[in-house]
Coordinates of C-alpha atoms and ligand atoms in Angstrom, one line a residue:
X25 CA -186.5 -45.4 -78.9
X26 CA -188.0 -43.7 -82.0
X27 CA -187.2 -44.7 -85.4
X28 CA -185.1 -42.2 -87.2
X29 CA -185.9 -42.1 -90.7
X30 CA -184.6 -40.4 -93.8
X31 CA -187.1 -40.6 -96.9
X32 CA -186.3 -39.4 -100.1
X33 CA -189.7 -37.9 -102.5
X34 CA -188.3 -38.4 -105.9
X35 CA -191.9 -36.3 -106.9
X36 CA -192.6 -36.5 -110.7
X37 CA -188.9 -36.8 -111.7
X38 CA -186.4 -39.6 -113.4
X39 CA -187.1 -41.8 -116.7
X40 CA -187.0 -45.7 -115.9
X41 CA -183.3 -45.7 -116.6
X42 CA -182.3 -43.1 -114.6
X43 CA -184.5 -44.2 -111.5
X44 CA -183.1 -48.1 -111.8
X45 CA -179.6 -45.9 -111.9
X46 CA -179.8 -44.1 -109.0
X47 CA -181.2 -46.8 -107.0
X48 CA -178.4 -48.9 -107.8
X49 CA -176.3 -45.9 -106.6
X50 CA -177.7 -45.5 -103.4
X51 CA -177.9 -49.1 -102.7
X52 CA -174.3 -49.3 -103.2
X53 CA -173.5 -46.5 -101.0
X54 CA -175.9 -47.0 -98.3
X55 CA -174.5 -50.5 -97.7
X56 CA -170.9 -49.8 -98.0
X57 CA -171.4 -46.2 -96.0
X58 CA -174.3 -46.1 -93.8
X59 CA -173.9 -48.2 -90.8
X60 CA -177.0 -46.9 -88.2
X61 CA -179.9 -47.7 -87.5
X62 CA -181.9 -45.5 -89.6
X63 CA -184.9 -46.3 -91.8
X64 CA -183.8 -45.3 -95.6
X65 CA -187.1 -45.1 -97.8
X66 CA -186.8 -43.7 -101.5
X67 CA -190.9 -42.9 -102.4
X68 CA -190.9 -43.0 -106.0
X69 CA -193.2 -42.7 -108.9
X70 CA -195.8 -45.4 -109.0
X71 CA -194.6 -47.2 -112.3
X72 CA -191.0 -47.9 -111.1
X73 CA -192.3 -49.3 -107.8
X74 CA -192.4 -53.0 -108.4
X75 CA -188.7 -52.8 -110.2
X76 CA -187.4 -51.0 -108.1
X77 CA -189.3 -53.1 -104.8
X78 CA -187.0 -55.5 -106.4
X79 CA -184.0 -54.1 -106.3
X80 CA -183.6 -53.3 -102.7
X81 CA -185.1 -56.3 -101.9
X82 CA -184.4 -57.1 -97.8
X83 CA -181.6 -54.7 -97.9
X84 CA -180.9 -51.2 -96.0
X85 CA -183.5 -49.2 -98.6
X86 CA -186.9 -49.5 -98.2
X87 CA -189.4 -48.1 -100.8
X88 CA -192.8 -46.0 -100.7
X89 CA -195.5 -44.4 -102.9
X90 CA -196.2 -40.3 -102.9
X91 CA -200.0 -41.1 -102.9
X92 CA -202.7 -43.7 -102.8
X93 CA -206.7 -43.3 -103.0
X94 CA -208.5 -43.0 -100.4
X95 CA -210.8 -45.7 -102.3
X96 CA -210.2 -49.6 -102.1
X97 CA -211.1 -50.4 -106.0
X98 CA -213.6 -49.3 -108.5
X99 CA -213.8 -46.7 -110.9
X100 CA -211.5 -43.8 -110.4
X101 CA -209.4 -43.6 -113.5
X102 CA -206.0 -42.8 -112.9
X103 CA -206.0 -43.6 -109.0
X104 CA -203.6 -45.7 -107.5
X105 CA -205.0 -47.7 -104.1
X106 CA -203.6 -48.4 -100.8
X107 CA -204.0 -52.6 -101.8
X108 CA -202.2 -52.2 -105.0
X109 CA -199.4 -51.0 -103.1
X110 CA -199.4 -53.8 -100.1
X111 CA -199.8 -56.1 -103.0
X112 CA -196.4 -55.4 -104.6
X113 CA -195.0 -55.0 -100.7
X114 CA -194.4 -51.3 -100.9
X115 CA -194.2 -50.5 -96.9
X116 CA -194.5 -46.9 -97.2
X117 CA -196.6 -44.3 -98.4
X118 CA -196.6 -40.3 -98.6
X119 CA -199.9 -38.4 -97.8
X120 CA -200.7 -35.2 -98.0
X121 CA -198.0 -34.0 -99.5
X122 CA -198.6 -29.8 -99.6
X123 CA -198.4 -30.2 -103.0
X124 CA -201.3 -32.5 -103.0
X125 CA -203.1 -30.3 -100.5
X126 CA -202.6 -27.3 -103.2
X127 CA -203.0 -28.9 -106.7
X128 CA -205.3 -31.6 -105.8
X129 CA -207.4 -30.1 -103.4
X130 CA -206.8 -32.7 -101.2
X131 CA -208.9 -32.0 -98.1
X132 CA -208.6 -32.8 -94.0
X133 CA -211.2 -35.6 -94.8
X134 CA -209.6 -37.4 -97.5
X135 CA -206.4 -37.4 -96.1
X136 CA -208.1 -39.3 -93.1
X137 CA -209.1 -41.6 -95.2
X138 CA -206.2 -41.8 -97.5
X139 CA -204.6 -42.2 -94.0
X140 CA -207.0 -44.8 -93.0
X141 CA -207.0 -47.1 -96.1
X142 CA -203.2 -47.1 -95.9
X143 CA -203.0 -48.4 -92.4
X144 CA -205.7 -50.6 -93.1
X145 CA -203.3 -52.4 -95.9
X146 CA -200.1 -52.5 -93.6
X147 CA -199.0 -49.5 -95.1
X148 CA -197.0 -46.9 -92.7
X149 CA -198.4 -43.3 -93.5
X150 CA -195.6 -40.7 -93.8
X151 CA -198.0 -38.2 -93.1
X152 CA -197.4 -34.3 -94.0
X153 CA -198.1 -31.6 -92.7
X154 CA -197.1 -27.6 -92.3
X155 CA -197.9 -23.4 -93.5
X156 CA -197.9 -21.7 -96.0
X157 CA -195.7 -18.4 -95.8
X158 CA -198.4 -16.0 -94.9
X159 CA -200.0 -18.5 -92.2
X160 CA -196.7 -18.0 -90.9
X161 CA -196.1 -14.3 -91.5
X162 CA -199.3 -14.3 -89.4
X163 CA -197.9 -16.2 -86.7
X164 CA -200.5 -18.8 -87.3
X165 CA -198.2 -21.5 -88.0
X166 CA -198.4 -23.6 -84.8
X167 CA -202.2 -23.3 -84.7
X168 CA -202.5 -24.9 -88.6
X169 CA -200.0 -27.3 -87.8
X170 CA -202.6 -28.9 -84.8
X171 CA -205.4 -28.3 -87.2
X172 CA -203.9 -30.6 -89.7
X173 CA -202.9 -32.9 -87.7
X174 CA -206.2 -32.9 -85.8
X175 CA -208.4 -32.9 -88.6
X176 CA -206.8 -36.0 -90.3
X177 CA -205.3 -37.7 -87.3
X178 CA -207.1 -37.9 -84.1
X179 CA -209.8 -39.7 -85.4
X180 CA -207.3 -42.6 -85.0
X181 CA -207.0 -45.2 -82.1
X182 CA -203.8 -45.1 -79.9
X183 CA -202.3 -48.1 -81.9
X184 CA -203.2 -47.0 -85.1
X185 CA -201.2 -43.3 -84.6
X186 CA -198.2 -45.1 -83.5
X187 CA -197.5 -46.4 -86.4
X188 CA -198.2 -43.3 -88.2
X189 CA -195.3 -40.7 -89.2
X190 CA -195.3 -37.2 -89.0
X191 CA -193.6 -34.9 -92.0
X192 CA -193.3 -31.3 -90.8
X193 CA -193.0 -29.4 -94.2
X194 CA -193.6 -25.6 -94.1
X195 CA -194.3 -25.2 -97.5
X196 CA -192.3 -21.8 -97.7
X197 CA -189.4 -24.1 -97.5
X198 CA -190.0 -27.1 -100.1
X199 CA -187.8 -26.4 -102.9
X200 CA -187.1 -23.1 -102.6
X201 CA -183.8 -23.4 -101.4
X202 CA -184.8 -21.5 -97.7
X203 CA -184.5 -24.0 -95.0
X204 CA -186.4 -23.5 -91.4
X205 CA -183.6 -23.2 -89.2
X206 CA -182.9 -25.9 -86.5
X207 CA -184.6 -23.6 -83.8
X208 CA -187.9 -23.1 -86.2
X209 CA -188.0 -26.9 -87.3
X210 CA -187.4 -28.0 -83.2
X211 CA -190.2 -25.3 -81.9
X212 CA -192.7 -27.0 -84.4
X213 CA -192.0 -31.2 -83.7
X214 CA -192.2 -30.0 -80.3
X215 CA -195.8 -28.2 -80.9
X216 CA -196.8 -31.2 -82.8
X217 CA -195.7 -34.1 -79.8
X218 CA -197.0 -31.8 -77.2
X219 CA -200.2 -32.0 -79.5
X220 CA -199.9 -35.6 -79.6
X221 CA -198.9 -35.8 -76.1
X222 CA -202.4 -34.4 -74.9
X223 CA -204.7 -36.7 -76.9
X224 CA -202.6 -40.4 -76.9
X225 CA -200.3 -39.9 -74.1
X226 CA -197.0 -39.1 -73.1
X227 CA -195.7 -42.3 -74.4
X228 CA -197.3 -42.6 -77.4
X229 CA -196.5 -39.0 -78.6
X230 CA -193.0 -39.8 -77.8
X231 CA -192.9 -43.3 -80.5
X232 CA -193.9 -41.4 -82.8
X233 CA -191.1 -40.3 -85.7
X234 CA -191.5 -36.5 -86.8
X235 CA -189.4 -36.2 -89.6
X236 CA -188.4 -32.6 -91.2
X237 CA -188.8 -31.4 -94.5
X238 CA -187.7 -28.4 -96.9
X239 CA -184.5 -28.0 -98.4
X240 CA -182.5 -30.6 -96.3
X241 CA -179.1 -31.1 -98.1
X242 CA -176.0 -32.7 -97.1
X243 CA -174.7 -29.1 -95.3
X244 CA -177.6 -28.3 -93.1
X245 CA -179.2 -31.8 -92.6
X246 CA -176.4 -32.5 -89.3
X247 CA -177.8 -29.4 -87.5
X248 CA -181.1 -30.3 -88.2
X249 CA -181.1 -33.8 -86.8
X250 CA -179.3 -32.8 -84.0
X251 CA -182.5 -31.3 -82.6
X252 CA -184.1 -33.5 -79.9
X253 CA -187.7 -33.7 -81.3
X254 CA -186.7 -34.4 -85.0
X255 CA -186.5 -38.0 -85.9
X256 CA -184.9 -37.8 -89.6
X257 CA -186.2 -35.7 -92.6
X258 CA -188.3 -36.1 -95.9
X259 CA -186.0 -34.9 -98.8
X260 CA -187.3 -33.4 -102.4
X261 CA -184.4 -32.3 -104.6
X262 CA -181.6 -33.6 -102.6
X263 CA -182.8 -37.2 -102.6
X264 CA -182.8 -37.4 -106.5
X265 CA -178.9 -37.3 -106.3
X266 CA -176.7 -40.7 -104.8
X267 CA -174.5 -38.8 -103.4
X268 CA -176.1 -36.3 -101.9
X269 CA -178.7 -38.0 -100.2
X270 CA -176.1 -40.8 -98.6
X271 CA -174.6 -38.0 -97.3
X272 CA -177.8 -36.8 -95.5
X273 CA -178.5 -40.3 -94.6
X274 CA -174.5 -40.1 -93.0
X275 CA -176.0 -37.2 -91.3
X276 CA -178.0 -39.0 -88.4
X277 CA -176.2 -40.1 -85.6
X278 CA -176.9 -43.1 -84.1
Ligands
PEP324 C1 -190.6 -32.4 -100.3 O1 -191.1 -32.3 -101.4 O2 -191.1 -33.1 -99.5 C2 -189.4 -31.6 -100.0 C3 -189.1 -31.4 -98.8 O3 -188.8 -31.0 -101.1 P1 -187.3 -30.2 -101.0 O4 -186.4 -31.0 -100.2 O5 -186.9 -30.1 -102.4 O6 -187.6 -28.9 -100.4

Protein backbone atom coordinates (compact mmCIF):
# COMPACT_ATOMS: atom_id res chain seq x y z
CA UNK A 1 0.00 0.00 0.00
CA UNK A 2 1.21 3.60 -0.64
CA UNK A 3 2.36 5.75 1.97
CA UNK A 4 0.04 8.51 2.74
CA UNK A 5 1.77 11.46 3.76
CA UNK A 6 0.90 14.94 4.96
CA UNK A 7 3.97 17.48 4.90
CA UNK A 8 3.73 20.77 6.11
CA UNK A 9 6.28 23.73 4.08
CA UNK A 10 6.77 26.17 6.80
CA UNK A 11 8.56 28.38 3.59
CA UNK A 12 10.51 31.41 5.02
CA UNK A 13 8.27 31.95 8.08
CA UNK A 14 8.63 31.54 12.19
CA UNK A 15 11.57 33.10 14.51
CA UNK A 16 13.45 30.15 16.53
CA UNK A 17 10.88 30.60 19.31
CA UNK A 18 8.00 30.44 17.51
CA UNK A 19 9.18 27.33 15.38
CA UNK A 20 10.50 25.31 18.69
CA UNK A 21 6.65 26.41 19.81
CA UNK A 22 4.74 25.02 17.28
CA UNK A 23 6.60 21.94 17.06
CA UNK A 24 6.01 21.32 20.58
CA UNK A 25 2.35 21.96 19.56
CA UNK A 26 2.06 19.60 17.00
CA UNK A 27 3.96 16.95 18.72
CA UNK A 28 1.51 17.09 21.38
CA UNK A 29 -1.37 16.85 19.31
CA UNK A 30 -0.28 14.47 16.77
CA UNK A 31 0.47 11.85 19.50
CA UNK A 32 -2.54 12.37 21.61
CA UNK A 33 -4.91 12.77 18.24
CA UNK A 34 -3.57 11.22 15.25
CA UNK A 35 -3.69 7.56 15.45
CA UNK A 36 -3.03 6.27 11.37
CA UNK A 37 -0.64 5.41 9.63
CA UNK A 38 0.30 8.50 7.97
CA UNK A 39 3.75 9.99 7.43
CA UNK A 40 3.73 13.60 9.26
CA UNK A 41 6.82 15.68 7.95
CA UNK A 42 7.05 19.48 8.98
CA UNK A 43 10.02 20.85 6.18
CA UNK A 44 11.33 23.82 7.95
CA UNK A 45 13.89 26.42 7.46
CA UNK A 46 17.33 25.13 7.38
CA UNK A 47 18.68 26.80 10.72
CA UNK A 48 16.00 25.19 12.99
CA UNK A 49 16.57 21.81 11.52
CA UNK A 50 18.98 20.16 13.88
CA UNK A 51 16.76 21.58 17.10
CA UNK A 52 13.97 20.81 15.92
CA UNK A 53 15.44 17.01 14.41
CA UNK A 54 15.73 16.79 18.04
CA UNK A 55 12.58 17.37 19.16
CA UNK A 56 10.61 14.87 17.32
CA UNK A 57 13.14 12.61 17.76
CA UNK A 58 11.70 8.69 16.86
CA UNK A 59 8.17 10.02 17.35
CA UNK A 60 5.03 10.46 14.91
CA UNK A 61 6.79 13.87 13.14
CA UNK A 62 9.29 13.51 10.88
CA UNK A 63 11.32 16.60 9.49
CA UNK A 64 12.61 17.83 6.00
CA UNK A 65 14.50 20.66 4.23
CA UNK A 66 12.62 23.09 1.34
CA UNK A 67 15.95 22.85 -0.75
CA UNK A 68 19.39 21.37 -1.00
CA UNK A 69 22.21 21.95 -3.81
CA UNK A 70 22.45 20.07 -6.38
CA UNK A 71 26.40 20.25 -5.45
CA UNK A 72 28.09 17.80 -2.87
CA UNK A 73 30.57 20.60 -1.21
CA UNK A 74 32.70 23.36 -2.38
CA UNK A 75 32.20 26.87 -2.97
CA UNK A 76 28.58 27.99 -3.40
CA UNK A 77 28.08 30.53 -0.74
CA UNK A 78 24.80 30.33 0.82
CA UNK A 79 23.95 26.64 -0.49
CA UNK A 80 22.87 24.16 1.66
CA UNK A 81 23.84 20.25 0.43
CA UNK A 82 22.02 17.07 0.31
CA UNK A 83 25.02 15.54 2.92
CA UNK A 84 24.60 18.33 5.33
CA UNK A 85 21.23 17.33 5.67
CA UNK A 86 21.76 13.29 5.96
CA UNK A 87 24.39 14.34 8.40
CA UNK A 88 21.98 15.86 10.88
CA UNK A 89 19.35 12.89 9.86
CA UNK A 90 16.84 15.05 8.14
CA UNK A 91 14.91 12.24 6.00
CA UNK A 92 13.15 14.58 3.79
CA UNK A 93 13.63 17.06 1.43
CA UNK A 94 11.50 19.56 -0.84
CA UNK A 95 12.61 20.16 -4.56
CA UNK A 96 11.35 22.14 -6.91
CA UNK A 97 9.21 23.97 -5.10
CA UNK A 98 7.35 26.45 -7.97
CA UNK A 99 8.58 28.98 -6.04
CA UNK A 100 12.02 27.77 -6.62
CA UNK A 101 11.26 27.16 -10.28
CA UNK A 102 10.18 31.03 -10.50
CA UNK A 103 12.51 33.02 -8.25
CA UNK A 104 15.51 30.88 -8.57
CA UNK A 105 15.30 29.86 -11.94
CA UNK A 106 15.58 26.52 -10.99
CA UNK A 107 15.65 24.46 -14.25
CA UNK A 108 14.53 20.59 -15.39
CA UNK A 109 18.29 19.87 -15.08
CA UNK A 110 19.03 20.95 -11.76
CA UNK A 111 16.20 19.62 -10.29
CA UNK A 112 17.51 16.13 -11.57
CA UNK A 113 20.30 16.69 -9.92
CA UNK A 114 19.11 18.28 -6.87
CA UNK A 115 16.87 15.07 -7.15
CA UNK A 116 19.78 12.89 -7.68
CA UNK A 117 22.19 14.17 -4.84
CA UNK A 118 19.26 13.85 -2.44
CA UNK A 119 18.69 10.17 -3.09
CA UNK A 120 22.23 9.64 -3.29
CA UNK A 121 22.35 10.78 0.65
CA UNK A 122 19.24 8.70 1.74
CA UNK A 123 17.23 11.58 1.46
CA UNK A 124 13.44 10.96 0.07
CA UNK A 125 12.76 13.74 -2.62
CA UNK A 126 9.23 15.30 -2.10
CA UNK A 127 9.38 16.25 -5.54
CA UNK A 128 7.03 19.22 -7.09
CA UNK A 129 5.58 19.73 -9.74
CA UNK A 130 2.37 21.63 -11.64
CA UNK A 131 1.04 25.05 -14.06
CA UNK A 132 0.88 28.06 -14.00
CA UNK A 133 -2.71 29.65 -14.57
CA UNK A 134 -2.32 30.41 -18.15
CA UNK A 135 -0.69 26.86 -18.95
CA UNK A 136 -3.85 25.87 -17.68
CA UNK A 137 -6.23 28.46 -19.16
CA UNK A 138 -4.53 26.85 -22.29
CA UNK A 139 -5.46 23.54 -21.44
CA UNK A 140 -1.86 22.67 -21.40
CA UNK A 141 -1.77 21.60 -17.96
CA UNK A 142 -1.53 17.80 -18.20
CA UNK A 143 1.07 18.12 -20.99
CA UNK A 144 3.58 20.43 -18.49
CA UNK A 145 2.82 18.25 -15.79
CA UNK A 146 4.62 14.98 -17.84
CA UNK A 147 7.14 17.45 -19.03
CA UNK A 148 8.23 18.17 -15.47
CA UNK A 149 8.11 15.11 -14.41
CA UNK A 150 9.94 13.77 -17.45
CA UNK A 151 12.48 16.11 -17.65
CA UNK A 152 13.71 15.67 -14.01
CA UNK A 153 12.55 12.21 -13.29
CA UNK A 154 12.81 9.50 -15.84
CA UNK A 155 16.29 9.69 -15.95
CA UNK A 156 15.97 7.58 -12.75
CA UNK A 157 16.25 3.78 -12.39
CA UNK A 158 12.98 1.86 -11.27
CA UNK A 159 14.30 1.65 -7.53
CA UNK A 160 15.43 4.97 -7.39
CA UNK A 161 11.71 6.58 -8.53
CA UNK A 162 10.10 4.50 -5.96
CA UNK A 163 11.40 6.11 -3.36
CA UNK A 164 10.71 9.35 -4.85
CA UNK A 165 7.39 11.58 -3.99
CA UNK A 166 5.41 13.41 -6.20
CA UNK A 167 3.88 17.10 -5.09
CA UNK A 168 1.11 18.12 -7.53
CA UNK A 169 1.01 21.94 -6.89
CA UNK A 170 -0.70 24.04 -9.65
CA UNK A 171 0.77 27.12 -8.77
CA UNK A 172 -2.56 29.15 -9.39
CA UNK A 173 -3.49 27.49 -6.23
CA UNK A 174 -0.44 27.95 -3.66
CA UNK A 175 -1.48 30.56 -1.29
CA UNK A 176 -4.06 32.16 -2.96
CA UNK A 177 -6.70 30.78 -1.16
CA UNK A 178 -8.39 28.89 -4.56
CA UNK A 179 -8.10 25.24 -4.14
CA UNK A 180 -8.20 22.62 -7.33
CA UNK A 181 -11.25 20.89 -6.58
CA UNK A 182 -11.18 17.16 -5.73
CA UNK A 183 -12.20 16.35 -9.47
CA UNK A 184 -9.15 18.67 -10.90
CA UNK A 185 -6.52 17.49 -8.26
CA UNK A 186 -7.81 13.42 -9.02
CA UNK A 187 -7.71 14.09 -13.05
CA UNK A 188 -3.96 15.29 -12.59
CA UNK A 189 -2.42 12.25 -9.95
CA UNK A 190 -4.06 10.13 -12.35
CA UNK A 191 -2.21 11.83 -15.54
CA UNK A 192 0.88 11.80 -13.53
CA UNK A 193 0.69 7.59 -12.41
CA UNK A 194 -0.53 6.78 -15.86
CA UNK A 195 2.76 8.74 -16.82
CA UNK A 196 4.60 6.85 -14.46
CA UNK A 197 2.80 3.73 -15.25
CA UNK A 198 4.15 3.72 -18.99
CA UNK A 199 7.89 4.17 -18.25
CA UNK A 200 8.38 1.97 -14.61
CA UNK A 201 5.47 -0.20 -14.67
CA UNK A 202 2.15 -0.71 -13.41
CA UNK A 203 3.49 -1.56 -10.03
CA UNK A 204 5.92 0.83 -9.59
CA UNK A 205 3.61 3.83 -10.60
CA UNK A 206 1.24 2.60 -8.18
CA UNK A 207 4.09 2.80 -4.86
CA UNK A 208 4.56 5.86 -5.58
CA UNK A 209 2.82 8.65 -3.05
CA UNK A 210 1.42 11.79 -5.07
CA UNK A 211 0.60 14.16 -2.59
CA UNK A 212 -1.61 17.50 -3.34
CA UNK A 213 -0.84 20.87 -2.84
CA UNK A 214 -2.56 24.47 -2.78
CA UNK A 215 -4.65 25.73 -0.20
CA UNK A 216 -5.37 22.47 1.79
CA UNK A 217 -7.01 23.45 5.11
CA UNK A 218 -8.76 21.60 7.61
CA UNK A 219 -12.40 22.15 5.56
CA UNK A 220 -11.44 20.93 2.12
CA UNK A 221 -8.38 18.57 2.95
CA UNK A 222 -11.33 15.34 3.75
CA UNK A 223 -12.64 15.71 0.20
CA UNK A 224 -9.44 15.93 -1.17
CA UNK A 225 -7.85 12.76 0.25
CA UNK A 226 -10.75 10.97 -0.42
CA UNK A 227 -9.79 10.82 -4.06
CA UNK A 228 -8.26 7.44 -5.09
CA UNK A 229 -4.96 8.67 -6.68
CA UNK A 230 -4.04 11.27 -3.96
CA UNK A 231 -1.86 9.91 -1.24
CA UNK A 232 -1.81 12.94 1.36
CA UNK A 233 -0.98 16.73 0.62
CA UNK A 234 1.94 19.26 0.95
CA UNK A 235 0.48 22.24 3.05
CA UNK A 236 1.91 26.08 2.95
CA UNK A 237 -0.07 28.41 5.22
CA UNK A 238 -2.14 25.88 7.00
CA UNK A 239 0.77 23.94 8.29
CA UNK A 240 2.28 27.02 10.21
CA UNK A 241 -0.79 26.76 12.63
CA UNK A 242 -1.01 23.42 15.40
CA UNK A 243 -4.15 23.28 15.08
CA UNK A 244 -4.94 23.50 11.93
CA UNK A 245 -2.67 21.23 10.41
CA UNK A 246 -3.51 18.22 13.05
CA UNK A 247 -6.72 18.73 11.81
CA UNK A 248 -5.64 18.04 8.20
CA UNK A 249 -3.45 15.33 9.36
CA UNK A 250 -7.08 13.90 11.19
CA UNK A 251 -8.21 14.26 7.75
CA UNK A 252 -6.75 10.97 6.13
CA UNK A 253 -8.37 7.98 6.71
CA UNK A 254 -6.65 5.06 7.36
C1 LIG B 1 3.06 25.14 -0.79
O1 LIG B 1 3.76 26.12 -0.68
O2 LIG B 1 3.58 24.07 -1.05
C2 LIG B 1 1.61 25.30 -0.64
C3 LIG B 1 0.85 24.35 -1.06
O3 LIG B 1 1.17 26.47 -0.06
P1 LIG B 1 -0.34 26.80 0.40
O4 LIG B 1 -0.86 25.59 1.13
O5 LIG B 1 -0.21 27.99 1.29
O6 LIG B 1 -1.11 27.07 -0.84
Amino acid sequence: MRKKIVAGNWKMNKTFEEAKALTAELSGMIQAEVHTHTEVIICTPFPYLPTLQQMVGNGKIKTGAQNCSEQASGAYTGEVSAPMLKSIDIPYVIIGHSERRQYFNESYTQLAKKTDIALANGLTPIFCCGEPLAVRENNQHENLVREQIEASLFHLSAADIAKVVIAYEPVWAIGTGKTASAQQAQDMHEVIRKHLAQKYGEAVANAISILYGGSVNAGNAAELFACPDVDGGLVGGASLKSREFTDIVKAMKA
